Short mmCIF file of C-alpha atoms and ligand atoms in Angstrom, two decimals:
data_model
loop_
_atom_site.label_atom_id
_atom_site.label_comp_id
_atom_site.label_asym_id
_atom_site.label_seq_id
_atom_site.Cartn_x
_atom_site.Cartn_y
_atom_site.Cartn_z
CA MET A 22 104.08 98.61 122.10
CA SER A 23 105.79 100.89 124.48
CA VAL A 24 104.16 104.63 123.50
CA ASP A 25 105.85 108.08 124.65
CA VAL A 26 102.11 109.09 125.50
CA HIS A 27 102.76 112.66 125.80
CA HIS A 28 104.65 112.61 122.18
CA ALA A 29 103.08 109.64 120.39
CA PRO A 30 101.11 110.17 117.18
CA PRO A 31 97.66 109.41 117.46
CA LEU A 32 96.69 105.87 116.61
CA TRP A 33 94.84 107.34 113.87
CA ARG A 34 97.35 108.90 112.12
CA LEU A 35 99.43 105.24 112.10
CA LEU A 36 96.42 103.58 111.42
CA GLN A 37 96.21 105.70 108.02
CA ALA A 38 99.96 105.12 107.65
CA CYS A 39 99.71 101.75 108.01
CA ALA A 40 96.71 101.14 105.92
CA GLN A 41 99.11 103.08 102.66
CA ALA A 42 101.70 100.31 103.45
CA VAL A 43 98.95 97.41 103.23
CA GLN A 44 97.80 98.95 99.96
CA ALA A 45 101.17 99.65 98.42
CA VAL A 46 102.36 96.16 99.09
CA ARG A 47 98.97 94.89 97.69
CA ALA A 48 100.02 97.11 94.68
CA GLY A 49 103.29 95.48 94.48
CA ARG A 50 105.25 97.67 96.37
CA SER A 51 108.25 96.53 99.07
CA LEU A 52 107.02 97.29 102.87
CA THR A 53 110.57 98.44 102.75
CA ALA A 54 110.36 101.20 99.91
CA GLN A 55 107.29 102.67 101.55
CA LEU A 56 108.46 102.50 104.98
CA GLU A 57 111.08 105.03 103.44
CA SER A 58 108.18 107.49 102.40
CA VAL A 59 106.74 107.22 105.59
CA SER A 60 107.62 110.56 108.05
CA THR A 61 110.04 109.81 110.40
CA ASP A 62 107.98 110.62 113.49
CA LEU A 63 105.63 108.03 112.31
CA ARG A 64 107.93 105.14 111.15
CA PRO A 65 108.84 103.32 114.06
CA GLY A 66 104.93 102.81 115.11
CA VAL A 67 104.10 102.47 111.25
CA GLN A 68 106.62 99.77 111.04
CA ALA A 69 105.83 97.90 113.95
CA LEU A 70 101.93 98.07 112.93
CA SER A 71 102.21 97.35 109.37
CA PHE A 72 104.65 94.21 110.02
CA GLN A 73 101.77 93.04 112.30
CA ALA A 74 99.04 93.98 109.66
CA LEU A 75 101.10 91.92 107.24
CA ARG A 76 101.56 88.71 109.05
CA GLN A 77 97.68 88.79 109.30
CA LEU A 78 96.45 90.21 105.97
CA GLY A 79 94.97 86.61 104.68
CA ARG A 80 92.82 86.37 107.58
CA ALA A 81 91.36 89.65 107.99
CA THR A 82 90.83 89.51 103.62
CA ALA A 83 88.95 86.94 104.50
CA LEU A 84 87.22 88.40 107.63
CA ARG A 85 86.40 91.52 105.20
CA THR A 86 84.85 89.19 102.40
CA GLN A 87 82.35 87.89 105.15
CA LEU A 88 81.63 91.22 105.94
CA ALA A 89 81.45 92.71 102.67
CA LYS A 90 81.74 90.09 99.10
CA LYS A 91 82.21 93.09 96.97
CA ALA A 92 85.64 95.37 98.17
CA PRO A 93 85.66 98.47 98.94
CA PRO A 94 87.88 100.76 96.70
CA ALA A 95 91.42 100.03 97.42
CA ALA A 96 92.57 102.87 100.28
CA ALA A 97 89.22 101.87 102.09
CA ASP A 98 89.63 98.20 101.57
CA ALA A 99 93.35 98.73 102.83
CA LEU A 100 92.38 100.72 105.88
CA LEU A 101 89.43 98.18 106.54
CA CYS A 102 91.68 95.25 106.68
CA THR A 103 94.37 96.81 108.78
CA ALA A 104 91.67 97.31 111.31
CA LEU A 105 90.83 93.78 110.93
CA ALA A 106 94.05 92.21 110.72
CA LEU A 107 95.36 94.23 114.03
CA GLY A 108 91.90 93.47 116.15
CA TRP A 109 90.77 89.65 115.16
CA ASP A 110 92.60 88.25 117.28
CA GLU A 111 92.13 89.96 120.83
CA ALA A 112 95.19 88.32 122.41
CA GLN A 113 97.66 89.54 119.73
CA ALA A 114 96.03 93.06 119.19
CA PRO A 115 98.06 96.06 119.87
CA TYR A 116 95.71 97.95 121.48
CA PRO A 117 92.08 97.27 123.00
CA VAL A 118 89.77 96.66 119.91
CA HIS A 119 87.42 99.27 120.43
CA THR A 120 89.90 101.71 120.38
CA LEU A 121 91.33 100.02 117.18
CA VAL A 122 87.80 100.28 115.51
CA ASN A 123 87.28 103.90 116.76
CA GLN A 124 90.44 104.97 115.56
CA ALA A 125 90.25 103.40 112.08
CA VAL A 126 86.75 105.16 111.68
CA GLU A 127 88.53 108.02 112.59
CA ALA A 128 91.47 107.54 110.56
CA ALA A 129 89.25 106.84 107.19
CA ARG A 130 86.88 110.01 108.13
CA ARG A 131 90.18 112.26 108.33
CA GLN A 132 91.33 111.83 104.74
CA ARG A 133 90.20 112.67 101.43
CA GLN A 134 91.07 109.05 99.74
CA THR A 135 88.38 106.99 102.48
CA GLN A 136 85.97 110.07 103.72
CA GLY A 137 82.99 108.97 101.77
CA GLN A 138 83.46 104.95 102.84
CA ALA A 139 83.54 105.87 106.57
CA PRO A 140 80.39 104.78 106.98
CA PHE A 141 80.44 101.59 105.43
CA ILE A 142 83.94 101.27 107.44
CA ASN A 143 82.15 102.05 110.78
CA ALA A 144 78.96 99.89 109.85
CA CYS A 145 81.81 96.54 108.89
CA LEU A 146 83.55 96.89 111.97
CA ARG A 147 80.71 97.75 114.60
CA ARG A 148 79.65 94.33 112.99
CA PHE A 149 82.57 92.89 113.50
CA LEU A 150 82.84 93.58 116.85
CA ARG A 151 79.04 92.27 117.51
CA GLU A 152 79.59 88.94 115.59
CA ARG A 153 83.30 88.57 116.00
CA ASP A 154 83.40 84.66 117.02
CA ALA A 155 81.22 83.50 114.27
CA LEU A 156 83.19 85.42 110.97
CA VAL A 157 86.27 83.98 112.37
CA ALA A 158 84.94 80.79 112.44
CA ALA A 159 83.20 80.88 109.11
CA THR A 160 87.08 81.72 107.41
CA GLN A 161 88.65 78.65 109.25
CA GLU A 162 88.72 76.84 106.08
CA ASP A 163 90.00 79.55 103.84
CA VAL A 164 93.73 78.38 103.66
CA THR A 165 94.90 81.66 102.87
CA ALA A 166 93.23 82.59 106.12
CA ARG A 167 94.36 79.92 108.41
CA TRP A 168 97.82 80.06 107.33
CA ASN A 169 97.93 83.91 105.98
CA HIS A 170 100.10 83.06 103.29
CA PRO A 171 98.62 82.69 99.62
CA ASP A 172 97.55 79.41 98.55
CA TRP A 173 99.78 78.86 96.10
CA TRP A 174 102.69 79.60 98.50
CA VAL A 175 100.90 76.75 100.82
CA ALA A 176 100.77 74.09 98.55
CA ARG A 177 104.31 74.90 97.22
CA LEU A 178 105.50 74.05 100.95
CA GLN A 179 103.13 71.19 101.41
CA ALA A 180 105.03 69.48 98.31
CA ASP A 181 108.35 70.79 98.98
CA HIS A 182 108.74 70.27 102.50
CA PRO A 183 105.52 67.53 103.46
CA GLU A 184 107.28 67.15 107.27
CA HIS A 185 107.94 70.76 107.52
CA TRP A 186 105.24 72.62 106.08
CA MET A 187 103.17 73.51 109.29
CA ASP A 188 106.15 74.40 111.10
CA LEU A 189 107.54 76.77 108.65
CA LEU A 190 104.26 78.65 108.39
CA MET A 191 103.73 79.06 111.90
CA GLN A 192 107.36 80.08 112.66
CA SER A 193 106.65 82.99 109.57
CA GLN A 194 104.51 84.36 111.73
CA HIS A 195 106.80 85.19 114.92
CA PRO A 196 109.01 88.18 114.62
CA ALA A 197 112.82 87.36 114.00
CA PRO A 198 115.51 87.75 116.73
CA MET A 199 118.65 90.24 116.03
CA THR A 200 121.59 88.52 115.03
CA VAL A 201 124.80 89.85 114.74
CA ARG A 202 128.45 88.91 113.83
CA VAL A 203 131.76 89.36 115.16
CA ASN A 204 134.20 90.78 113.19
CA PRO A 205 137.58 88.27 115.13
CA ALA A 206 140.06 91.18 113.74
CA CYS A 207 138.39 93.80 115.97
CA THR A 208 137.32 91.84 119.06
CA THR A 209 135.50 88.49 120.14
CA VAL A 210 132.18 87.14 120.62
CA ALA A 211 132.99 87.19 124.47
CA ALA A 212 133.82 90.75 124.75
CA VAL A 213 130.25 91.65 122.91
CA GLN A 214 128.43 89.41 124.58
CA ALA A 215 129.85 90.77 128.26
CA ALA A 216 129.32 94.82 126.50
CA LEU A 217 125.82 93.50 125.64
CA GLN A 218 125.14 91.85 128.94
CA ALA A 219 126.49 95.46 130.46
CA GLN A 220 123.69 97.13 128.45
CA GLY A 221 121.09 94.79 129.87
CA VAL A 222 120.76 92.52 126.56
CA VAL A 223 121.20 89.12 127.24
CA ALA A 224 123.27 87.46 123.94
CA THR A 225 123.72 83.79 122.93
CA PRO A 226 126.54 82.68 121.07
CA VAL A 227 125.33 81.18 117.17
CA GLY A 228 127.10 79.44 114.73
CA ARG A 229 131.18 80.59 114.67
CA SER A 230 130.81 84.41 115.30
CA GLY A 231 127.28 85.18 115.72
CA LEU A 232 125.69 85.93 119.05
CA GLN A 233 121.55 86.11 118.98
CA LEU A 234 119.91 88.81 121.09
CA GLY A 235 117.40 88.62 123.45
CA LYS A 236 115.93 91.73 122.58
CA ALA A 237 116.97 94.31 119.48
CA LEU A 238 118.63 97.23 119.61
CA PRO A 239 119.01 100.37 116.94
CA VAL A 240 122.45 99.23 115.06
CA ALA A 241 123.87 102.57 116.89
CA GLN A 242 123.55 101.00 120.33
CA LEU A 243 125.42 97.97 119.20
CA PRO A 244 129.09 97.89 120.61
CA GLY A 245 131.42 98.84 118.30
CA PHE A 246 129.06 99.17 115.33
CA GLU A 247 130.60 101.91 113.77
CA GLN A 248 133.80 101.17 114.46
CA GLY A 249 133.18 97.49 112.38
CA HIS A 250 133.51 95.00 115.40
CA VAL A 251 129.37 94.11 114.60
CA SER A 252 127.52 93.92 111.75
CA VAL A 253 123.80 92.82 111.78
CA GLN A 254 123.58 89.49 110.06
CA ASP A 255 121.07 86.66 110.28
CA ALA A 256 122.81 83.32 111.89
CA ALA A 257 122.08 81.57 108.66
CA ALA A 258 123.59 83.91 106.22
CA GLN A 259 126.69 83.75 108.27
CA VAL A 260 127.07 80.32 107.18
CA ALA A 261 128.43 81.40 103.58
CA ALA A 262 131.66 82.68 104.25
CA PRO A 263 133.14 79.83 106.59
CA LEU A 264 131.71 77.25 104.16
CA LEU A 265 133.10 78.79 101.08
CA MET A 266 136.66 79.23 102.53
CA GLN A 267 136.41 76.00 105.00
CA GLY A 268 139.99 74.06 104.96
CA LEU A 269 141.48 76.60 103.02
CA ASP A 270 144.77 78.61 104.19
CA LEU A 271 143.01 81.57 105.53
CA ASP A 272 146.00 83.97 105.30
CA ARG A 273 146.60 83.33 101.41
CA PRO A 274 145.74 85.85 98.62
CA TRP A 275 142.84 83.96 96.98
CA ARG A 276 141.15 85.38 94.57
CA VAL A 277 137.67 85.42 95.33
CA LEU A 278 134.58 86.71 93.24
CA ASP A 279 131.38 87.67 95.21
CA ALA A 280 128.69 87.70 92.14
CA CYS A 281 125.86 89.39 93.62
CA ALA A 282 126.95 90.67 96.28
CA ALA A 283 124.95 93.92 97.62
CA PRO A 284 124.32 95.01 100.19
CA GLY A 285 127.57 93.16 100.80
CA GLY A 286 126.85 91.23 104.29
CA LYS A 287 128.59 88.36 103.08
CA THR A 288 131.37 90.32 101.22
CA GLY A 289 132.52 91.79 104.57
CA HIS A 290 132.08 88.72 106.23
CA LEU A 291 134.60 87.10 103.68
CA LEU A 292 137.16 89.45 104.20
CA GLU A 293 136.93 89.76 108.21
CA LEU A 294 137.85 85.75 107.48
CA CYS A 295 140.35 86.05 104.95
CA PRO A 296 142.50 88.96 105.45
CA GLN A 297 144.84 88.85 102.46
CA ALA A 298 142.01 87.44 99.85
CA GLN A 299 141.28 89.82 97.05
CA VAL A 300 137.73 90.07 96.53
CA LEU A 301 135.78 91.27 93.58
CA ALA A 302 132.25 92.14 94.41
CA LEU A 303 129.94 92.72 91.69
CA ASP A 304 126.06 94.03 91.72
CA VAL A 305 123.92 94.69 88.63
CA ASP A 306 122.12 97.47 90.75
CA ALA A 307 124.48 100.36 91.12
CA GLN A 308 122.56 101.86 93.71
CA ARG A 309 122.69 98.97 95.99
CA CYS A 310 126.75 98.83 95.19
CA GLU A 311 127.09 102.11 97.03
CA ARG A 312 125.75 99.94 100.10
CA ILE A 313 128.41 97.52 99.52
CA HIS A 314 130.93 100.52 99.85
CA GLN A 315 129.61 101.59 102.63
CA ASN A 316 129.22 98.28 104.61
CA LEU A 317 133.31 97.54 103.78
CA ASP A 318 134.27 101.36 104.80
CA ARG A 319 132.46 100.90 108.02
CA LEU A 320 134.40 97.30 108.78
CA GLN A 321 137.08 98.87 107.58
CA VAL A 322 138.25 96.15 105.14
CA ARG A 323 138.42 98.23 102.04
CA ALA A 324 140.82 100.63 102.86
CA GLN A 325 143.23 98.06 102.19
CA ALA A 326 142.31 97.77 98.33
CA ARG A 327 142.06 94.23 98.94
CA ALA A 328 138.03 94.46 97.53
CA VAL A 329 136.72 95.98 94.26
CA VAL A 330 133.36 97.11 94.02
CA ARG A 331 131.55 96.99 90.60
CA ALA A 332 128.13 97.58 89.03
CA ALA A 333 127.75 94.82 86.56
CA ASP A 334 125.91 91.78 85.46
CA ALA A 335 127.24 88.77 86.33
CA ALA A 336 125.94 87.18 83.42
CA GLN A 337 127.89 88.99 81.08
CA PRO A 338 131.44 88.14 82.09
CA THR A 339 132.62 89.80 78.91
CA GLN A 340 132.05 93.08 80.56
CA TRP A 341 133.78 92.78 83.89
CA TRP A 342 136.26 89.61 83.54
CA ASP A 343 139.58 90.23 83.14
CA GLY A 344 140.39 86.67 82.53
CA GLN A 345 141.95 85.21 85.04
CA LEU A 346 140.28 82.27 86.97
CA PHE A 347 138.59 82.65 90.67
CA ASP A 348 139.72 80.03 93.64
CA ALA A 349 136.42 80.68 94.78
CA ILE A 350 132.92 82.15 93.68
CA LEU A 351 130.20 83.00 96.01
CA LEU A 352 127.13 83.33 93.73
CA ASP A 353 124.04 84.51 96.21
CA ALA A 354 121.84 84.60 93.62
CA PRO A 355 118.51 86.72 93.54
CA CYS A 356 115.44 84.80 94.64
CA THR A 357 111.98 84.78 95.93
CA ALA A 358 113.27 85.34 99.33
CA SER A 359 110.82 82.93 100.87
CA GLY A 360 113.24 82.26 103.54
CA ILE A 361 113.23 85.36 105.16
CA VAL A 362 109.34 86.16 105.46
CA ARG A 363 109.98 86.79 109.20
CA ARG A 364 111.83 89.80 108.57
CA HIS A 365 109.64 90.90 105.37
CA PRO A 366 106.44 90.20 106.14
CA ASP A 367 105.23 91.86 102.49
CA VAL A 368 107.41 89.07 100.64
CA ARG A 369 104.30 86.54 100.64
CA TRP A 370 102.08 88.84 99.22
CA LEU A 371 104.64 90.60 96.61
CA ARG A 372 105.14 87.30 95.11
CA ARG A 373 103.39 85.53 92.53
CA PRO A 374 103.54 81.48 91.68
CA GLU A 375 105.85 81.95 88.56
CA ASP A 376 108.34 84.16 90.08
CA SER A 377 110.03 81.12 91.20
CA ALA A 378 110.22 79.22 88.29
CA GLN A 379 111.43 82.43 86.66
CA LEU A 380 114.04 82.92 88.97
CA ALA A 381 115.37 79.54 88.88
CA ARG A 382 116.19 79.96 85.18
CA THR A 383 118.20 82.99 85.86
CA GLN A 384 120.11 81.10 88.80
CA ALA A 385 120.81 78.40 86.25
CA GLN A 386 122.16 80.75 83.69
CA LEU A 387 124.46 82.67 86.88
CA LEU A 388 125.85 78.95 87.80
CA LYS A 389 126.36 78.01 84.21
CA VAL A 390 128.00 81.19 83.11
CA LEU A 391 130.28 81.52 86.61
CA TRP A 392 131.31 78.09 86.40
CA PRO A 393 134.48 78.25 83.75
CA LEU A 394 135.30 81.37 85.82
CA LEU A 395 136.70 78.90 88.49
CA LYS A 396 140.06 77.10 88.83
CA ASP A 397 140.54 73.37 88.57
CA GLY A 398 140.09 72.76 92.25
CA GLY A 399 138.25 75.74 93.04
CA ARG A 400 135.00 75.81 94.65
CA LEU A 401 131.71 77.53 94.00
CA LEU A 402 129.20 78.20 97.01
CA TYR A 403 125.53 78.42 95.23
CA CYS A 404 123.24 80.08 98.03
CA THR A 405 119.63 81.60 98.25
CA CYS A 406 117.62 82.19 100.74
CA SER A 407 114.48 80.62 99.22
CA ILE A 408 112.77 77.62 100.98
CA PHE A 409 111.57 76.61 97.70
CA LYS A 410 113.26 73.60 95.77
CA ALA A 411 112.90 74.95 92.45
CA GLU A 412 115.39 77.51 93.79
CA GLY A 413 117.54 74.99 95.10
CA ASP A 414 118.09 71.26 94.77
CA ALA A 415 116.47 71.75 91.51
CA VAL A 416 119.00 74.35 90.01
CA VAL A 417 121.86 72.27 91.68
CA ASP A 418 120.43 69.12 90.68
CA SER A 419 119.81 69.72 87.21
CA PHE A 420 123.42 71.62 87.20
CA LEU A 421 125.76 68.77 88.68
CA GLN A 422 124.10 66.50 85.60
CA SER A 423 125.38 68.42 82.89
CA ASN A 424 128.48 69.34 84.88
CA THR A 425 130.42 66.27 85.19
CA ASP A 426 133.84 68.13 86.48
CA ALA A 427 131.33 69.57 89.52
CA ARG A 428 131.38 67.92 92.62
CA PHE A 429 129.29 68.47 95.40
CA CYS A 430 130.60 68.84 98.68
CA PRO A 431 129.21 68.34 102.08
CA SER A 432 126.87 71.21 102.60
CA PRO A 433 123.40 72.05 103.79
CA ARG A 434 121.09 71.93 101.08
CA HIS A 435 118.01 73.57 102.43
CA LEU A 436 118.24 75.17 105.82
CA ILE A 437 114.76 74.58 106.70
CA PRO A 438 113.97 76.98 110.40
CA GLY A 439 113.63 74.70 113.24
CA CYS A 440 114.91 71.76 111.84
CA LEU A 441 118.62 70.27 113.02
CA PRO A 442 120.90 71.52 110.03
CA VAL A 443 123.40 69.18 108.53
CA GLY A 444 126.38 69.68 106.29
CA LEU A 445 127.41 72.85 108.58
CA PRO A 446 131.17 73.67 108.88
CA VAL A 447 132.15 71.28 111.70
CA GLY A 448 133.01 72.54 115.36
CA ASP A 449 130.39 75.44 115.21
CA ASN A 450 127.70 76.15 117.85
CA PRO A 451 124.35 75.71 116.90
CA LEU A 452 122.69 78.41 114.65
CA GLY A 453 119.93 79.33 117.29
CA GLU A 454 116.96 80.81 115.67
CA TYR A 455 117.77 81.16 111.53
CA ASP A 456 116.09 82.20 108.25
CA GLY A 457 115.37 79.64 105.65
CA PHE A 458 118.35 79.20 103.28
CA TYR A 459 120.24 77.31 100.45
CA TYR A 460 123.64 75.95 100.39
CA ALA A 461 125.03 74.13 97.85
CA LEU A 462 129.25 73.90 97.74
CA LEU A 463 130.46 72.80 94.58
CA GLU A 464 134.29 71.76 93.51
CA LYS A 465 135.49 71.59 90.12
CA GLN A 466 137.33 68.61 89.23
CA PRO A 467 140.60 68.66 86.77
CA THR A 468 138.70 67.81 83.26
CA SER A 469 141.50 65.53 82.31
CA ALA A 470 141.09 63.46 85.50
C1 SAM B 1 120.21 88.06 97.85
S1 SAM B 1 120.84 89.34 97.08
C2 SAM B 1 122.60 89.38 97.50
C3 SAM B 1 122.74 89.89 99.28
C4 SAM B 1 124.44 89.87 99.91
N1 SAM B 1 125.26 88.59 98.87
C5 SAM B 1 124.42 89.90 100.48
O1 SAM B 1 124.61 88.60 101.46
O2 SAM B 1 124.37 90.95 101.63
C6 SAM B 1 121.08 89.25 95.63
C7 SAM B 1 121.93 90.49 94.69
O3 SAM B 1 121.55 90.14 93.47
C8 SAM B 1 121.76 91.19 92.66
N2 SAM B 1 121.87 90.67 91.41
C9 SAM B 1 120.60 89.83 90.97
N3 SAM B 1 120.69 89.84 89.35
C10 SAM B 1 122.20 89.90 89.21
C11 SAM B 1 123.34 89.92 88.17
N4 SAM B 1 122.79 89.33 86.81
N5 SAM B 1 124.64 90.28 88.30
C12 SAM B 1 125.11 90.81 89.47
N6 SAM B 1 124.08 90.84 90.51
C13 SAM B 1 123.12 90.60 90.18
C14 SAM B 1 120.59 92.04 93.30
O4 SAM B 1 120.72 93.16 92.61
C15 SAM B 1 120.96 91.52 94.50
O5 SAM B 1 121.60 92.95 95.29
#
């Protein structure tokens, strides 16, 4: 991490805020929400450190158990585990390990919640410095330490993806690249690539209209971001709109429902792709609907009144449906987000083993309720950013069994990072590095046939 030594906050302050983030995630709060409460001068440093700490929290917790069977109070334990997470692997440590230890003890001394535990933290970390190799070796058989994911998560990936589970877990530990989608109404992939090149950023075309950047930039520095020429969107998420609309005349005023739309990434893509489409974008969360408005305003697509955004429960059509059938429905259903752990390293610690089954019931219910709103011959794209089969194949296969008017069309099903995807729209570039996703395109057959 590069720091401006003259203005950089002291490391102990960053460690305090990072430990608070770890404590918050352990208590069930999302890292994104927690980072919003961090002062802006600290936020970039705290974000970088907390991403790294959460990626190594399994190992750190196992090391703390070696050092002290009984955990200290939550704030002290979070600080101790933060220091262990950042320092246990010298090759990846963001600072010299001695500095991390000294500053973690300083952080403990300087705040009320951990002051009383400072001698304990100091003793644990000094012992860790002396006995590191033996302590690390003693955690090697611990599944959560080895893979830095909960045991149940590892077991589920082993069952769901017996050939790829190790790759998946290893990939989850790496930061994801920044990928952007280029708006063909405003510019071209080649023009944005050249503009990035002029800024010293190498960008590789991915998918139909994406670019994977060699290094991340603040959005304000992306060429044409404010004018809606580019949007930040993972390559796997960029598959949705072209897959849903493939084979259709993109200049016709298709009636499209985006049932779970916030923050509007895929809604914007749909409107870029189909300039005449009439899109109804729903989201149950009114605050998140604001994000759809902001995104569509930036893309300058809402001004033409082709998109209507409504805060509503997609599972209750009587509250929002005007009775006219849709040509196409995008159901980007709420899920565990197990496919996007590279970008959200807190997700693995926030989820519980039972979440997947519970969300699968919600997903199946949404599918069941929305299917009758589709015209004969219309298509529905079901997707989630999960790699658990319970939220993908299991939902779709069960739906296909009980809905004989639904035909499965070529589509990727589980898009597994690092594996060659199948069923993508023809003619696209390879996806590059992408998040885990699930896509199933279903077409409605006329019932009288
Ligand atoms: C995976 S996110 C959607 C991401 C979005 N499609 C995009 O590309 O930017 C799932 C969304 O579903 C919304 N949601 C959950 N249950 C819903 C329901 N019953 N009706 C409508 N929206 C719902 C959540 O608030 C969340 O914003």
